Structures are given as structure tokens and as C-alpha cells.
DNA sequence: AGCACGCCGACT
DNA sequence: GTCGGCGTGCTC
């Protein structure tokens, strides 16, 4: 028997199946879908068993060991991997990395051991630990030839170490043996309280009155038997778990009944329910039926902020709830994954990457806030969680439920064409009227000599809320203190050395930072070009808004929420909780505050520079803007009459004006836009990103490729254009955009093949990214 | 990607 | 003669 293996090296040259012999000892254990360790050239590498065949001409070396007793790549996941390969042409090893949690991947390293550190070159001696161990860093690898020579002289040894990125957590437990003849048993009367065959942790034994040394002594004498038990790290949330079970309204009941009647179909449902119409109640009702029929439910939310409130609702009603997202610690994620792999959960709440989780008996997939662009993976292997979910719903023959108050244009179009089944919720269970929306033209404010970032009306409204002890939400969607700094003397703008994008100024940390690659450096007011102290932050970022809020409303308690302050674990929840507890009057945030928890005391929501996101050079900018504003408007007055202020300079765009109109009015305009521009859903859009060392040559390669593409029938080719991020660490960037109905990727593949050259890269982006 | 091998120039 | 840098070719 031969195992077909993909080795976990992300490189074109080795991205293929390798055949390996299976040693007799492992014959029974090697199965499709497990991870194994194999010799690969002079290395030992992890690999995935993707198939078993009887014969092979090339197999010559044996599998070293297996890492899983149960496949981590199910047959279903294999079909998803095939789908990802077909749609993206990414490397297989990259695809594996995308669909399995990083905790199952390996870290490879080298460790130098030496007992004669003092005989080694002086500059190396300090790198060794007391025990004579030196873990090589990547930048030390160039020393390897020298180290190898020293190894031959037996002064040191070089060891290759391979470690799984996270290990399971174990705890020590003790079992009481009541059949021992230990003579001093009567010293420990507490023993009588213990139950045989029950496992006790040290902490539990301490509660019975055993000291740590008691436990050691009793273990030594066989009264306690020690064992290791695997423990799952539990994930704590600060929210309560009270189940607010409500009786469904007739409208909700009807929608829910339709879904429950279709649990044995593979239909896709678009659940369009206005804000506050109770979509979550319907999810819970459907999940209840799924669990009752011994199946599992997968609930996806677009971002981490929304995990906690969703988990709270779900955990209040169901037991065995799993959760999965990137803010879990590595250990927690590892444990959640294994619980799910063992099918120990009934419901999983997860973000985008959770769409690959190994649930074997799926009964329904729910994608909440389906319009959110966070469902689109934009780096590495590009995919849309909706497409993967669609795949899985076909595989399991189960329904897929897409929920939204503002469905994406693409999904609504599918519903119109009857590819999706449209379900609509038009009523709010509590008779709350829609909030009043005020559009404030800042041009007029300026004419009235108001240079503040707050209009007079908004300022008055905030003061009013402060007096009434009600809360205010303010959205400003730009990070940092100022989007760039400018030298007033010579006009120089500090830019990222890699991306050539202007650096954002952060006042908190006195830093300049690149939003695209994360490059940062300290801010000094002296210009690096003309050496004059004339550098000044220009423009408005959220930190500036915070400063202005504090100046304008000195007695208001302001909380700021953006990626800078929510980077640490649990920070989101803490901030939400503080605001919910009325420890602040105003919550200022980037787009992350537009969704999530209900705040009963919020009666005012404001968006500053609402037209900012319309200026983004993306074909779906108006959709994104409309969604953001609508969500924000929905945050105000969920429990009492609310007001919404939308400030900006150019507010006559339909994406902004539609906020106070029904969804359908936005949808019509947007669809018309898409038709004129020939974008989704009428044409598919994909892009090719060229990156290369020399500016001109990169452009020429892109241009040559464009000419080749133009020969294809029914494909519109645009570009090459210079993208927003004009440089990367690989060099200069150019983008070619294509629009098409159908595309033969095999042909594209062959064309890309001819573009291959050292130091020049082309990447295919199958779904539209903002390049 | 990461490793060995082999060629070449620089330095004791 | 030896060391280290870099281009090339290979990995079941």
C-alpha cells in the first residue's frame, strides 16, 4: 500500500503529490486525511495523506510516524479543498493551511547542543543557555556551514526539532485505591470521604484537607494512583446567560415554520428582516429543531465582536455550544477544535474560518449579517464563506440560511432570480418607530463659521442626551489621529518604505504607522528631508475626534473603540460591557461599533464624514457605505424613540439618502449601478496582481499578459493600472482587472505559466478585492 | 522552501 | 590550502 502525500512546504516546486511506502507497523493506522511525518530530501516534514493507492513507480521512502488517529481532513473537506484549488489555483499546501487550524501545523527549528560552550567562538557563547542549548533564529541560519564543521569536530550537535504549534492541555488527577495495606491509613481520616474510581485534582484533594505533601506521600505508597487527564480550556464571557425566550410573533412563526419544514432540503434561504425584527429568535427556533433531530448547527457571524452576543443567546438555550474565532488563545482554539472534531458540540458559533470546521452531522448553516464583507477572505487563499457554506449545504443536503437587514446586492439578486428563497420579516415585535434621520451638510456649517467637526444641531443633540442621561454612539471610520503628516516647509509626506502609502499618525503612541503592512516608526516633528521642525499632522482620524469630544463636552465620559484599543483579548467585551453598564455617555468608534449588542439607553447615533467611505475606489463602495449607515441608524432607539445624525459634505448620493428609505429603494439603485458598470451580479470580476523588482518591466509583463487575455472571448480586460498600494516588499505593483461570465482557469493557468520569471510574481484574485 | 553540492574569489 | 558566498538542482 502506498500513501499519497502533500508536504507542507508552500512552494510551487514541491506543490505536488509524493508517494510514500507505509511500514508494516503503520499499515493499519495510515488513512486518508491524517497528518504524518515523512522524510523529504534531507529533512523531516509534516505531510497530509490525500490518498491511498496499491502501486507506485516512484515511492521509495517510508512514512516515519502518524500524527492523527482520526482523519482531520474528512471527505467533505477534501471536496472543499478541491473546490478551492479549482477556484483559486493556490498551492495545495496553502489551501491545507487555510482549511485546518494553525495549531495543527508544525514549527520547524534547529537547536544546537554543546557541552563545551567555552571552546566555541566567543560571540556565540552568550547565545547558549546554562544547559548548553541554543535555539537558532532565522537570522542565525547563515552560520550553519560553520556550525556543521564544529559538529564534525564533536564540539556540538545540531538537532532538527519539529513541534506542533499547540499541545493539548493535561492535568494531573488522582484515583483513590481503597485496597492498599499502607499502615498509616488512619492518619488520613478524610480518605473515607473519597469515592473509588473518581478522579480528583490536587485542588479538589486540598478541599478535603490533604496537603500537597500528603498527596505525594499517599501516591508514593500506592493509596493514590496518579494519572494525566486531558482538559479542555474553557472560554469565559462576561455576559450573563439568561434566556430571554420570547413567543414568536405570527410573522416570525411563519418564517420559522418554513425553514423547519425545509430542513431536509438543500435550499438556500435569504432571510431579510429589518433591524429589530428578531432574526436571532428564528435562528434559535430552527436550531432547536435541528438539535432535536440529533444534528448540528453552524452559525457564522462576520466578526469577533458579534461572537459574544450570539454565543450568549445560544448558550442560554442550548448546552454543548462551541465557539471558534481568531481571538481565542492558541490553546483554547486547539481545544475547541478538538471538541468539535470529536462531535462533542451541537452548535458552533464562529467567524469566517469556522466555515471549515469538521462538523460531521450538520443540520443547518446560518450566516448572520450575510452582506458583511468580512466573510470574504482577502489574503492568501481567497474565498467567500458563503460559497464554502453553499458547498457544504449541498454536501450534507441541508439548508443554508443567509440573514440580513440589508442583504448584499448579489444575494438579493439571487433571490429575485429564485435561486435563493426569500423570506421577509417586516415587523418589529416591539412597537418602536424608525428613528428620525437628519442629514447635516457640513458645507453649510462652514458657511455659518462653524469649523468644529460637530454640527451645531449634533452638538445640541449630544448636550440634550447628556442632560437626559441617555447615551450617544458616534461613528468615525478612520483610524489614528491623522491620516498623514506633512512638512509645512518642503511638502514632504512620510511614506511606508514598502507600500509607498502615506503613514498614519497615532498620537497615543507618538508613532507613524502603515495601515497596510503594519510598518511603524516613532514620530518626530523634524522633517527627514529638510530637517526643519515643521512636520504637522493633517486631516482627521478617530483619536482627533476623541480629543475634540473631550474638549467640546468636558463633562462627558467618552469611550473609544477601534482596532488599537481592542487588539488584546477580551477588550471588545469589556468595552461593550462598560458602555452597557452606563459607565460612559458616549461611545466613539470605527465601523466595529455599528453592529453587535443592543444598548437600550442609546437614543442618538451620529456618523461623522459619512461620505468618507464612498470615496474608496471599489466597485462596491456604495453598498458598503449604505450598509454601514443603515446598521448605525439601527443602533439608535431600539427601546425608545431615537435620532440619527448623518454629517458630511456630499450627502446626495443614493447610498446615503437610502438610509431613511426602504431597502428596496437602495437595492434598485445599486443594481442599476452594477448593470451600467458591468459588475457583479451581471459580470464576475477578477484581478491579477503583478509584482516585480523593476518598475518598467513589471508594467511590461502586465501589459503582455493583458494582450494575451484580450484574445479570450467574452472577457473584458482593464488595465494595467497602478493600485492604491503601489509597492510591496516584492517591488512595484500593477493590476489587471477582468470581467467575464465564464472563465476557463486551465487556459488562464497556461497563460500564467508563460509569465513565470525570477523576482516577478503574478497572483490571481478570483473574487474582487480592493487592490 | 530548504538543503547539498560545486564552483569561485579572498584571505591566512 | 581553507573559508564563506552564491548559483543550481532536487526532494516520493
CSV table of N, CA and C (backbone and C1' of nucleotides) in Angstrom, one decimal, chain B:
chain,number,residue,atom,x,y,z
B,1,DA,P,10.0,30.3,-1.4
B,1,DA,O5',9.9,29.0,-0.5
B,1,DA,C5',9.5,29.2,0.9
B,1,DA,C4',9.8,28.0,1.7
B,1,DA,C3',11.1,28.0,2.4
B,1,DA,O3',10.9,27.3,3.6
B,1,DA,C1',11.1,26.2,0.9
B,2,DG,P,12.0,27.3,4.8
B,2,DG,O5',12.9,26.1,4.2
B,2,DG,C5',12.9,24.8,4.8
B,2,DG,C4',14.0,24.0,4.3
B,2,DG,C3',15.4,24.4,4.7
B,2,DG,O3',16.1,23.2,4.9
B,2,DG,C1',15.3,24.2,2.4
B,3,DC,P,17.1,23.1,6.1
B,3,DC,O5',18.2,22.2,5.6
B,3,DC,C5',17.9,20.9,5.0
B,3,DC,C4',18.6,20.7,3.7
B,3,DC,C3',20.1,20.9,3.8
B,3,DC,O3',20.8,19.7,4.0
B,3,DC,C1',19.1,21.5,1.7
B,4,DA,P,22.4,19.7,4.3
B,4,DA,O5',22.9,19.3,2.9
B,4,DA,C5',22.5,18.1,2.3
B,4,DA,C4',23.1,18.0,0.9
B,4,DA,C3',24.6,18.1,0.8
B,4,DA,O3',25.2,17.2,-0.1
B,4,DA,C1',23.6,19.8,-0.5
B,5,DC,P,26.7,16.9,-0.2
B,5,DC,O5',27.0,16.9,-1.7
B,5,DC,C5',26.0,17.1,-2.7
B,5,DC,C4',26.5,18.0,-3.8
B,5,DC,C3',28.0,18.2,-3.8
B,5,DC,O3',28.4,18.1,-5.2
B,5,DC,C1',26.9,20.3,-3.8
B,6,DG,P,30.0,17.9,-5.5
B,6,DG,O5',30.2,18.7,-6.8
B,6,DG,C5',29.2,19.4,-7.4
B,6,DG,C4',29.6,20.8,-7.9
B,6,DG,C3',31.1,21.0,-7.9
B,6,DG,O3',31.5,21.8,-9.0
B,6,DG,C1',30.1,22.6,-6.5
B,7,DC,P,32.9,21.7,-9.7
B,7,DC,O5',33.2,23.2,-10.1
B,7,DC,C5',32.2,24.0,-10.8
B,7,DC,C4',32.2,25.4,-10.3
B,7,DC,C3',33.6,26.0,-10.3
B,7,DC,O3',33.7,27.1,-11.2
B,7,DC,C1',32.5,26.5,-8.3
B,8,DC,P,35.1,27.8,-11.6
B,8,DC,O5',35.1,29.1,-10.6
B,8,DC,C5',34.0,30.0,-10.6
B,8,DC,C4',34.2,31.0,-9.5
B,8,DC,C3',35.7,31.5,-9.5
B,8,DC,O3',35.7,32.9,-9.5
B,8,DC,C1',35.0,30.7,-7.3
B,9,DG,P,37.1,33.7,-9.9
B,9,DG,O5',37.3,34.8,-8.8
B,9,DG,C5',36.2,35.5,-8.4
B,9,DG,C4',36.4,35.8,-6.9
B,9,DG,C3',37.7,36.4,-6.5
B,9,DG,O3',37.5,37.5,-5.6
B,9,DG,C1',37.4,34.5,-5.2
B,10,DA,P,38.7,38.5,-5.2
B,10,DA,O5',38.8,38.1,-3.6
B,10,DA,C5',37.8,38.4,-2.7
B,10,DA,C4',38.2,38.0,-1.3
B,10,DA,C3',39.6,38.5,-0.9
B,10,DA,O3',39.5,38.8,0.5
B,10,DA,C1',39.7,36.2,-0.8
B,11,DC,P,40.6,39.8,1.2
B,11,DC,O5',40.8,39.2,2.6
B,11,DC,C5',40.0,38.1,3.1
B,11,DC,C4',40.8,37.1,3.7
B,11,DC,C3',42.2,37.5,4.2
B,11,DC,O3',42.3,37.2,5.6
B,11,DC,C1',42.4,35.5,3.0
B,12,DT,P,43.5,37.8,6.5
B,12,DT,O5',44.5,36.5,6.7
B,12,DT,C5',44.7,36.0,8.0
B,12,DT,C4',45.0,34.5,7.8
B,12,DT,C3',46.5,34.1,8.3
B,12,DT,O3',46.4,33.3,9.4
B,12,DT,C1',45.9,33.2,6.2
